[in-house]
């Protein structure tokens, strides 16, 4: 890139003979005196007050540095850039230089805080004079004294950012550093223990070099906490975007994939609706991006960022590159050129927590509906009910206990992908003692099939809305019990929701494809007498 090294930051951690600094000074002096190099001096190229509040101000400054400034150089091999500025925010010009390894390696940095936090020695490159400051010394006490009055006037955020050169996020930044909780991978439960696994995707309109990125997250929910383990922001063409969604489904069977129903998300939903189960079309409504992020911060205390990359230097786990990018972008949002991974984050958090009010079974199904196999005498009499959507099969072994209060027990679940022929075989492997399987699919493709000693029967529910209401009542009265290990079913229960636009006169659901839940609704119809 075009940035040369300029000035060395020296302190007790760096020798005054630091070779990188010596080289920088040598280049500066030799270039300026012996080779007639261009010297470009930049002094506070952004307005402090405006930059803290206006994303475009920072974008304009960075565009000037990367697009305009190089054209001002006469000889690309002989020039120096001296950038003098107070820090304004983490995403200011200096911050962007520091974030890029390829750019920052060409710079040297001199940091002059209003009050020094460690012993610091500054070398004047021309005279060789060494200026020494001790810990807690003030930079310009002759003018500002101990800075107490000034600090009180400007406030702690401005003091830390502009005077201590430790940029804090502006008051207008939505996500604050203290809001984010990071835990190492050995401090959190494994994803295989998850109640539900989620992916959240924000697809771009185009896939060109100048378009937005695909922002994508993977997280999982356990006992009210959402753990985020993967974040990505990358450009992909449409074909690769489709394959990415399919790969997620293969990697995490039963995953709920939340896709905003716009841009490339809409055709992907249409193309894969018969192939990939668990896709949820997300409509953010009229709220803009900052409003959605503000909503997400209400629940961010229940979100954990997983650090899973081992760092040899610190001997601890740190955030990997994708998660670090998510972390940094959240703290800069909305002052970003590309905010796709942030949009995927707010979409995921709002879907998992805020959309609870749209859950169909949210108030009726809870821990009282869950039982442990070792503590309950399960009914021996049961049938296997299955729901087939494309090549995706979801099956439940559901038994009934006839008593004063008749109850259904969902004993175990099974999810797989297969053709019809292989699917029948897998059902038989799931329940080798069964010869009859009940089809709960919307399609009648398997009606009356008899193959390899297996008979397929079909019991269709005529009134979908009534069957949903009946199941809600059955959950609330504890007439349907679910074994603790049936986590994929619990995910379908959690994610079956009303449309946001529903009103009191018309009940609408996001989809009538309710996966495992269809098996329970049909079982209630098959056994009868549940409600």
mmCIF file of N, CA and C in Angstrom, residues 179-274:
data_model
loop_
_atom_site.group_PDB
_atom_site.id
_atom_site.type_symbol
_atom_site.label_atom_id
_atom_site.label_comp_id
_atom_site.label_asym_id
_atom_site.label_seq_id
_atom_site.Cartn_x
_atom_site.Cartn_y
_atom_site.Cartn_z
ATOM 1 N N UNK A 179 -21.410 -3.921 27.121
ATOM 2 C CA UNK A 179 -22.600 -4.749 26.890
ATOM 3 C C UNK A 179 -22.246 -6.161 26.433
ATOM 4 N N UNK A 180 -21.065 -6.325 25.843
ATOM 5 C CA UNK A 180 -20.718 -7.591 25.198
ATOM 6 C C UNK A 180 -19.981 -8.498 26.176
ATOM 7 N N UNK A 181 -20.447 -9.735 26.284
ATOM 8 C CA UNK A 181 -19.825 -10.744 27.148
ATOM 9 C C UNK A 181 -19.087 -11.760 26.288
ATOM 10 N N UNK A 182 -17.810 -11.948 26.582
ATOM 11 C CA UNK A 182 -16.990 -12.919 25.860
ATOM 12 C C UNK A 182 -16.557 -14.011 26.838
ATOM 13 N N UNK A 183 -16.737 -15.258 26.428
ATOM 14 C CA UNK A 183 -16.289 -16.388 27.245
ATOM 15 C C UNK A 183 -15.506 -17.355 26.362
ATOM 16 N N UNK A 184 -14.514 -18.002 26.965
ATOM 17 C CA UNK A 184 -13.726 -18.965 26.208
ATOM 18 C C UNK A 184 -14.538 -20.227 25.967
ATOM 19 N N UNK A 185 -14.110 -20.985 24.986
ATOM 20 C CA UNK A 185 -14.870 -22.162 24.566
ATOM 21 C C UNK A 185 -14.979 -23.205 25.679
ATOM 22 N N UNK A 186 -14.018 -23.211 26.601
ATOM 23 C CA UNK A 186 -14.089 -24.185 27.698
ATOM 24 C C UNK A 186 -14.948 -23.693 28.866
ATOM 25 N N UNK A 187 -15.554 -22.523 28.715
ATOM 26 C CA UNK A 187 -16.440 -22.003 29.765
ATOM 27 C C UNK A 187 -17.915 -22.112 29.388
ATOM 28 N N UNK A 188 -18.207 -22.543 28.159
ATOM 29 C CA UNK A 188 -19.592 -22.554 27.684
ATOM 30 C C UNK A 188 -19.993 -23.977 27.301
ATOM 31 N N UNK A 189 -21.286 -24.273 27.340
ATOM 32 C CA UNK A 189 -21.729 -25.608 26.904
ATOM 33 C C UNK A 189 -21.512 -25.808 25.418
ATOM 34 N N UNK A 190 -21.330 -27.054 25.032
ATOM 35 C CA UNK A 190 -21.085 -27.392 23.628
ATOM 36 C C UNK A 190 -22.349 -27.222 22.807
ATOM 37 N N UNK A 191 -22.162 -26.957 21.518
ATOM 38 C CA UNK A 191 -23.297 -26.750 20.621
ATOM 39 C C UNK A 191 -24.174 -27.994 20.524
ATOM 40 N N UNK A 192 -23.599 -29.172 20.774
ATOM 41 C CA UNK A 192 -24.387 -30.405 20.699
ATOM 42 C C UNK A 192 -25.382 -30.519 21.854
ATOM 43 N N UNK A 193 -25.264 -29.664 22.854
ATOM 44 C CA UNK A 193 -26.226 -29.637 23.956
ATOM 45 C C UNK A 193 -27.342 -28.624 23.718
ATOM 46 N N UNK A 194 -27.325 -27.980 22.576
ATOM 47 C CA UNK A 194 -28.227 -26.861 22.318
ATOM 48 C C UNK A 194 -29.687 -27.294 22.245
ATOM 49 N N UNK A 195 -30.552 -26.406 22.744
ATOM 50 C CA UNK A 195 -31.980 -26.592 22.523
ATOM 51 C C UNK A 195 -32.313 -26.340 21.058
ATOM 52 N N UNK A 196 -31.735 -25.282 20.506
ATOM 53 C CA UNK A 196 -31.954 -24.915 19.113
ATOM 54 C C UNK A 196 -30.671 -24.299 18.565
ATOM 55 N N UNK A 197 -30.354 -24.628 17.312
ATOM 56 C CA UNK A 197 -29.213 -24.024 16.620
ATOM 57 C C UNK A 197 -29.763 -23.085 15.548
ATOM 58 N N UNK A 198 -29.174 -21.909 15.462
ATOM 59 C CA UNK A 198 -29.655 -20.896 14.522
ATOM 60 C C UNK A 198 -28.530 -20.446 13.584
ATOM 61 N N UNK A 199 -28.922 -20.061 12.386
ATOM 62 C CA UNK A 199 -28.059 -19.284 11.502
ATOM 63 C C UNK A 199 -28.873 -18.064 11.084
ATOM 64 N N UNK A 200 -28.194 -16.935 10.982
ATOM 65 C CA UNK A 200 -28.853 -15.697 10.553
ATOM 66 C C UNK A 200 -28.077 -15.134 9.381
ATOM 67 N N UNK A 201 -28.769 -14.877 8.273
ATOM 68 C CA UNK A 201 -28.112 -14.426 7.057
ATOM 69 C C UNK A 201 -28.695 -13.089 6.589
ATOM 70 N N UNK A 202 -27.810 -12.181 6.242
ATOM 71 C CA UNK A 202 -28.200 -10.929 5.595
ATOM 72 C C UNK A 202 -27.570 -10.925 4.206
ATOM 73 N N UNK A 203 -28.389 -11.169 3.186
ATOM 74 C CA UNK A 203 -27.883 -11.313 1.830
ATOM 75 C C UNK A 203 -27.840 -9.969 1.112
ATOM 76 N N UNK A 204 -26.804 -9.763 0.284
ATOM 77 C CA UNK A 204 -26.706 -8.508 -0.466
ATOM 78 C C UNK A 204 -27.636 -8.512 -1.667
ATOM 79 N N UNK A 205 -27.821 -7.327 -2.258
ATOM 80 C CA UNK A 205 -28.620 -7.215 -3.484
ATOM 81 C C UNK A 205 -27.844 -7.767 -4.657
ATOM 82 N N UNK A 206 -26.535 -7.480 -4.702
ATOM 83 C CA UNK A 206 -25.681 -7.953 -5.776
ATOM 84 C C UNK A 206 -24.481 -8.669 -5.177
ATOM 85 N N UNK A 207 -23.624 -9.161 -6.048
ATOM 86 C CA UNK A 207 -22.430 -9.853 -5.587
ATOM 87 C C UNK A 207 -21.178 -9.285 -6.243
ATOM 88 N N UNK A 208 -21.187 -7.992 -6.536
ATOM 89 C CA UNK A 208 -20.067 -7.365 -7.217
ATOM 90 C C UNK A 208 -19.005 -6.942 -6.209
ATOM 91 N N UNK A 209 -17.886 -6.437 -6.723
ATOM 92 C CA UNK A 209 -16.783 -6.022 -5.867
ATOM 93 C C UNK A 209 -17.131 -4.816 -5.001
ATOM 94 N N UNK A 210 -18.147 -4.059 -5.400
ATOM 95 C CA UNK A 210 -18.517 -2.860 -4.644
ATOM 96 C C UNK A 210 -19.812 -3.041 -3.859
ATOM 97 N N UNK A 211 -20.443 -4.193 -3.976
ATOM 98 C CA UNK A 211 -21.721 -4.408 -3.299
ATOM 99 C C UNK A 211 -21.488 -4.761 -1.838
ATOM 100 N N UNK A 212 -22.587 -4.891 -1.094
ATOM 101 C CA UNK A 212 -22.499 -5.301 0.295
ATOM 102 C C UNK A 212 -22.056 -6.760 0.377
ATOM 103 N N UNK A 213 -21.767 -7.179 1.612
ATOM 104 C CA UNK A 213 -21.314 -8.535 1.855
ATOM 105 C C UNK A 213 -22.492 -9.419 2.277
ATOM 106 N N UNK A 214 -22.264 -10.722 2.259
ATOM 107 C CA UNK A 214 -23.146 -11.645 2.954
ATOM 108 C C UNK A 214 -22.706 -11.645 4.413
ATOM 109 N N UNK A 215 -23.587 -11.220 5.288
ATOM 110 C CA UNK A 215 -23.317 -11.276 6.723
ATOM 111 C C UNK A 215 -24.008 -12.494 7.295
ATOM 112 N N UNK A 216 -23.277 -13.326 8.011
ATOM 113 C CA UNK A 216 -23.848 -14.585 8.495
ATOM 114 C C UNK A 216 -23.325 -14.912 9.889
ATOM 115 N N UNK A 217 -24.221 -15.436 10.730
ATOM 116 C CA UNK A 217 -23.870 -15.860 12.085
ATOM 117 C C UNK A 217 -24.412 -17.256 12.340
ATOM 118 N N UNK A 218 -23.747 -17.977 13.230
ATOM 119 C CA UNK A 218 -24.277 -19.230 13.763
ATOM 120 C C UNK A 218 -24.270 -19.112 15.281
ATOM 121 N N UNK A 219 -25.410 -19.397 15.883
ATOM 122 C CA UNK A 219 -25.522 -19.359 17.332
ATOM 123 C C UNK A 219 -26.396 -20.493 17.815
ATOM 124 N N UNK A 220 -26.381 -20.728 19.100
ATOM 125 C CA UNK A 220 -27.247 -21.768 19.667
ATOM 126 C C UNK A 220 -27.762 -21.333 21.025
ATOM 127 N N UNK A 221 -28.939 -21.828 21.347
ATOM 128 C CA UNK A 221 -29.653 -21.380 22.548
ATOM 129 C C UNK A 221 -29.754 -22.518 23.547
ATOM 130 N N UNK A 222 -29.391 -22.228 24.791
ATOM 131 C CA UNK A 222 -29.511 -23.181 25.885
ATOM 132 C C UNK A 222 -30.017 -22.427 27.112
ATOM 133 N N UNK A 223 -31.174 -22.842 27.614
ATOM 134 C CA UNK A 223 -31.723 -22.266 28.852
ATOM 135 C C UNK A 223 -31.729 -20.746 28.863
ATOM 136 N N UNK A 224 -32.221 -20.163 27.792
ATOM 137 C CA UNK A 224 -32.396 -18.719 27.758
ATOM 138 C C UNK A 224 -31.164 -17.929 27.377
ATOM 139 N N UNK A 225 -30.033 -18.597 27.147
ATOM 140 C CA UNK A 225 -28.809 -17.903 26.724
ATOM 141 C C UNK A 225 -28.518 -18.238 25.267
ATOM 142 N N UNK A 226 -28.090 -17.226 24.523
ATOM 143 C CA UNK A 226 -27.737 -17.398 23.114
ATOM 144 C C UNK A 226 -26.222 -17.299 22.984
ATOM 145 N N UNK A 227 -25.605 -18.358 22.479
ATOM 146 C CA UNK A 227 -24.153 -18.418 22.307
ATOM 147 C C UNK A 227 -23.829 -18.266 20.823
ATOM 148 N N UNK A 228 -22.978 -17.299 20.501
ATOM 149 C CA UNK A 228 -22.598 -17.077 19.107
ATOM 150 C C UNK A 228 -21.189 -17.602 18.895
ATOM 151 N N UNK A 229 -21.054 -18.535 17.966
ATOM 152 C CA UNK A 229 -19.766 -19.201 17.759
ATOM 153 C C UNK A 229 -19.146 -18.924 16.394
ATOM 154 N N UNK A 230 -19.900 -18.354 15.472
ATOM 155 C CA UNK A 230 -19.377 -18.157 14.116
ATOM 156 C C UNK A 230 -19.941 -16.862 13.554
ATOM 157 N N UNK A 231 -19.078 -16.086 12.915
ATOM 158 C CA UNK A 231 -19.512 -14.873 12.227
ATOM 159 C C UNK A 231 -18.693 -14.730 10.955
ATOM 160 N N UNK A 232 -19.356 -14.292 9.903
ATOM 161 C CA UNK A 232 -18.684 -14.167 8.607
ATOM 162 C C UNK A 232 -19.248 -12.974 7.864
ATOM 163 N N UNK A 233 -18.376 -12.277 7.167
ATOM 164 C CA UNK A 233 -18.773 -11.181 6.290
ATOM 165 C C UNK A 233 -17.946 -11.342 5.018
ATOM 166 N N UNK A 234 -18.601 -11.761 3.949
ATOM 167 C CA UNK A 234 -17.856 -12.149 2.749
ATOM 168 C C UNK A 234 -18.709 -11.927 1.506
ATOM 169 N N UNK A 235 -18.042 -11.628 0.406
ATOM 170 C CA UNK A 235 -18.755 -11.506 -0.868
ATOM 171 C C UNK A 235 -18.873 -12.880 -1.510
ATOM 172 N N UNK A 236 -20.079 -13.192 -1.981
ATOM 173 C CA UNK A 236 -20.338 -14.457 -2.673
ATOM 174 C C UNK A 236 -21.277 -14.184 -3.826
ATOM 175 N N UNK A 237 -21.137 -14.962 -4.894
ATOM 176 C CA UNK A 237 -22.131 -14.861 -5.948
ATOM 177 C C UNK A 237 -23.373 -15.638 -5.516
ATOM 178 N N UNK A 238 -24.435 -15.496 -6.289
ATOM 179 C CA UNK A 238 -25.721 -16.079 -5.878
ATOM 180 C C UNK A 238 -25.628 -17.593 -5.735
ATOM 181 N N UNK A 239 -24.939 -18.241 -6.632
ATOM 182 C CA UNK A 239 -24.811 -19.701 -6.585
ATOM 183 C C UNK A 239 -24.154 -20.137 -5.279
ATOM 184 N N UNK A 240 -23.098 -19.449 -4.883
ATOM 185 C CA UNK A 240 -22.411 -19.806 -3.643
ATOM 186 C C UNK A 240 -23.254 -19.483 -2.414
ATOM 187 N N UNK A 241 -24.082 -18.450 -2.509
ATOM 188 C CA UNK A 241 -24.984 -18.139 -1.398
ATOM 189 C C UNK A 241 -25.981 -19.275 -1.183
ATOM 190 N N UNK A 242 -26.531 -19.784 -2.271
ATOM 191 C CA UNK A 242 -27.467 -20.917 -2.181
ATOM 192 C C UNK A 242 -26.768 -22.118 -1.565
ATOM 193 N N UNK A 243 -25.568 -22.417 -2.051
ATOM 194 C CA UNK A 243 -24.824 -23.574 -1.551
ATOM 195 C C UNK A 243 -24.440 -23.388 -0.086
ATOM 196 N N UNK A 244 -24.218 -22.148 0.324
ATOM 197 C CA UNK A 244 -23.873 -21.865 1.716
ATOM 198 C C UNK A 244 -25.034 -22.219 2.642
ATOM 199 N N UNK A 245 -26.243 -21.841 2.259
ATOM 200 C CA UNK A 245 -27.423 -22.175 3.070
ATOM 201 C C UNK A 245 -27.597 -23.689 3.148
ATOM 202 N N UNK A 246 -27.417 -24.378 2.035
ATOM 203 C CA UNK A 246 -27.533 -25.840 2.028
ATOM 204 C C UNK A 246 -26.454 -26.479 2.892
ATOM 205 N N UNK A 247 -25.241 -25.926 2.843
ATOM 206 C CA UNK A 247 -24.141 -26.478 3.644
ATOM 207 C C UNK A 247 -24.431 -26.343 5.136
ATOM 208 N N UNK A 248 -25.033 -25.222 5.536
ATOM 209 C CA UNK A 248 -25.397 -25.025 6.938
ATOM 210 C C UNK A 248 -26.392 -26.092 7.390
ATOM 211 N N UNK A 249 -27.341 -26.399 6.524
ATOM 212 C CA UNK A 249 -28.342 -27.406 6.851
ATOM 213 C C UNK A 249 -27.706 -28.785 6.995
ATOM 214 N N UNK A 250 -26.718 -29.071 6.164
ATOM 215 C CA UNK A 250 -26.035 -30.363 6.253
ATOM 216 C C UNK A 250 -25.132 -30.436 7.477
ATOM 217 N N UNK A 251 -24.512 -29.313 7.816
ATOM 218 C CA UNK A 251 -23.582 -29.286 8.943
ATOM 219 C C UNK A 251 -24.302 -29.397 10.277
ATOM 220 N N UNK A 252 -25.451 -28.729 10.386
ATOM 221 C CA UNK A 252 -26.225 -28.736 11.631
ATOM 222 C C UNK A 252 -27.654 -29.176 11.333
ATOM 223 N N UNK A 253 -27.922 -30.469 11.314
ATOM 224 C CA UNK A 253 -29.284 -30.954 11.031
ATOM 225 C C UNK A 253 -30.301 -30.336 11.987
ATOM 226 N N UNK A 254 -31.396 -29.841 11.419
ATOM 227 C CA UNK A 254 -32.438 -29.230 12.224
ATOM 228 C C UNK A 254 -32.210 -27.762 12.512
ATOM 229 N N UNK A 255 -31.187 -27.165 11.934
ATOM 230 C CA UNK A 255 -30.882 -25.759 12.187
ATOM 231 C C UNK A 255 -32.003 -24.851 11.683
ATOM 232 N N UNK A 256 -32.273 -23.790 12.421
ATOM 233 C CA UNK A 256 -33.217 -22.760 11.992
ATOM 234 C C UNK A 256 -32.417 -21.664 11.307
ATOM 235 N N UNK A 257 -32.686 -21.418 10.030
ATOM 236 C CA UNK A 257 -31.949 -20.405 9.282
ATOM 237 C C UNK A 257 -32.872 -19.208 9.036
ATOM 238 N N UNK A 258 -32.487 -18.069 9.596
ATOM 239 C CA UNK A 258 -33.286 -16.850 9.522
ATOM 240 C C UNK A 258 -32.759 -16.020 8.363
ATOM 241 N N UNK A 259 -33.620 -15.758 7.406
ATOM 242 C CA UNK A 259 -33.208 -15.074 6.178
ATOM 243 C C UNK A 259 -34.138 -13.885 5.953
ATOM 244 N N UNK A 260 -33.557 -12.704 5.873
ATOM 245 C CA UNK A 260 -34.386 -11.527 5.612
ATOM 246 C C UNK A 260 -34.993 -11.639 4.219
ATOM 247 N N UNK A 261 -36.286 -11.428 4.153
ATOM 248 C CA UNK A 261 -37.026 -11.648 2.902
ATOM 249 C C UNK A 261 -36.922 -10.419 2.003
ATOM 250 N N UNK A 262 -35.704 -10.149 1.546
ATOM 251 C CA UNK A 262 -35.476 -9.086 0.580
ATOM 252 C C UNK A 262 -34.132 -9.349 -0.091
ATOM 253 N N UNK A 263 -33.765 -8.515 -1.074
ATOM 254 C CA UNK A 263 -32.514 -8.681 -1.822
ATOM 255 C C UNK A 263 -32.406 -10.129 -2.288
ATOM 256 N N UNK A 264 -31.219 -10.734 -2.183
ATOM 257 C CA UNK A 264 -31.044 -12.116 -2.616
ATOM 258 C C UNK A 264 -31.722 -13.111 -1.687
ATOM 259 N N UNK A 265 -32.115 -12.667 -0.489
ATOM 260 C CA UNK A 265 -32.777 -13.570 0.436
ATOM 261 C C UNK A 265 -34.086 -14.108 -0.091
ATOM 262 N N UNK A 266 -34.847 -13.271 -0.805
ATOM 263 C CA UNK A 266 -36.157 -13.698 -1.308
ATOM 264 C C UNK A 266 -36.052 -14.830 -2.315
ATOM 265 N N UNK A 267 -35.223 -14.718 -3.376
ATOM 266 C CA UNK A 267 -35.120 -15.844 -4.306
ATOM 267 C C UNK A 267 -34.504 -17.091 -3.678
ATOM 268 N N UNK A 268 -33.622 -16.917 -2.696
ATOM 269 C CA UNK A 268 -33.053 -18.085 -2.024
ATOM 270 C C UNK A 268 -34.136 -18.823 -1.243
ATOM 271 N N UNK A 269 -34.996 -18.080 -0.561
ATOM 272 C CA UNK A 269 -36.113 -18.711 0.149
ATOM 273 C C UNK A 269 -37.008 -19.475 -0.819
ATOM 274 N N UNK A 270 -37.297 -18.859 -1.966
ATOM 275 C CA UNK A 270 -38.160 -19.509 -2.952
ATOM 276 C C UNK A 270 -37.507 -20.749 -3.545
ATOM 277 N N UNK A 271 -36.229 -20.657 -3.837
ATOM 278 C CA UNK A 271 -35.536 -21.762 -4.493
ATOM 279 C C UNK A 271 -35.355 -22.968 -3.577
ATOM 280 N N UNK A 272 -35.153 -22.716 -2.283
ATOM 281 C CA UNK A 272 -34.799 -23.800 -1.366
ATOM 282 C C UNK A 272 -35.934 -24.243 -0.452
ATOM 283 N N UNK A 273 -37.126 -23.685 -0.624
ATOM 284 C CA UNK A 273 -38.195 -23.978 0.325
ATOM 285 C C UNK A 273 -38.591 -25.448 0.367
ATOM 286 N N UNK A 274 -38.396 -26.178 -0.745
ATOM 287 C CA UNK A 274 -38.735 -27.598 -0.762
ATOM 288 C C UNK A 274 -37.526 -28.477 -0.470
#
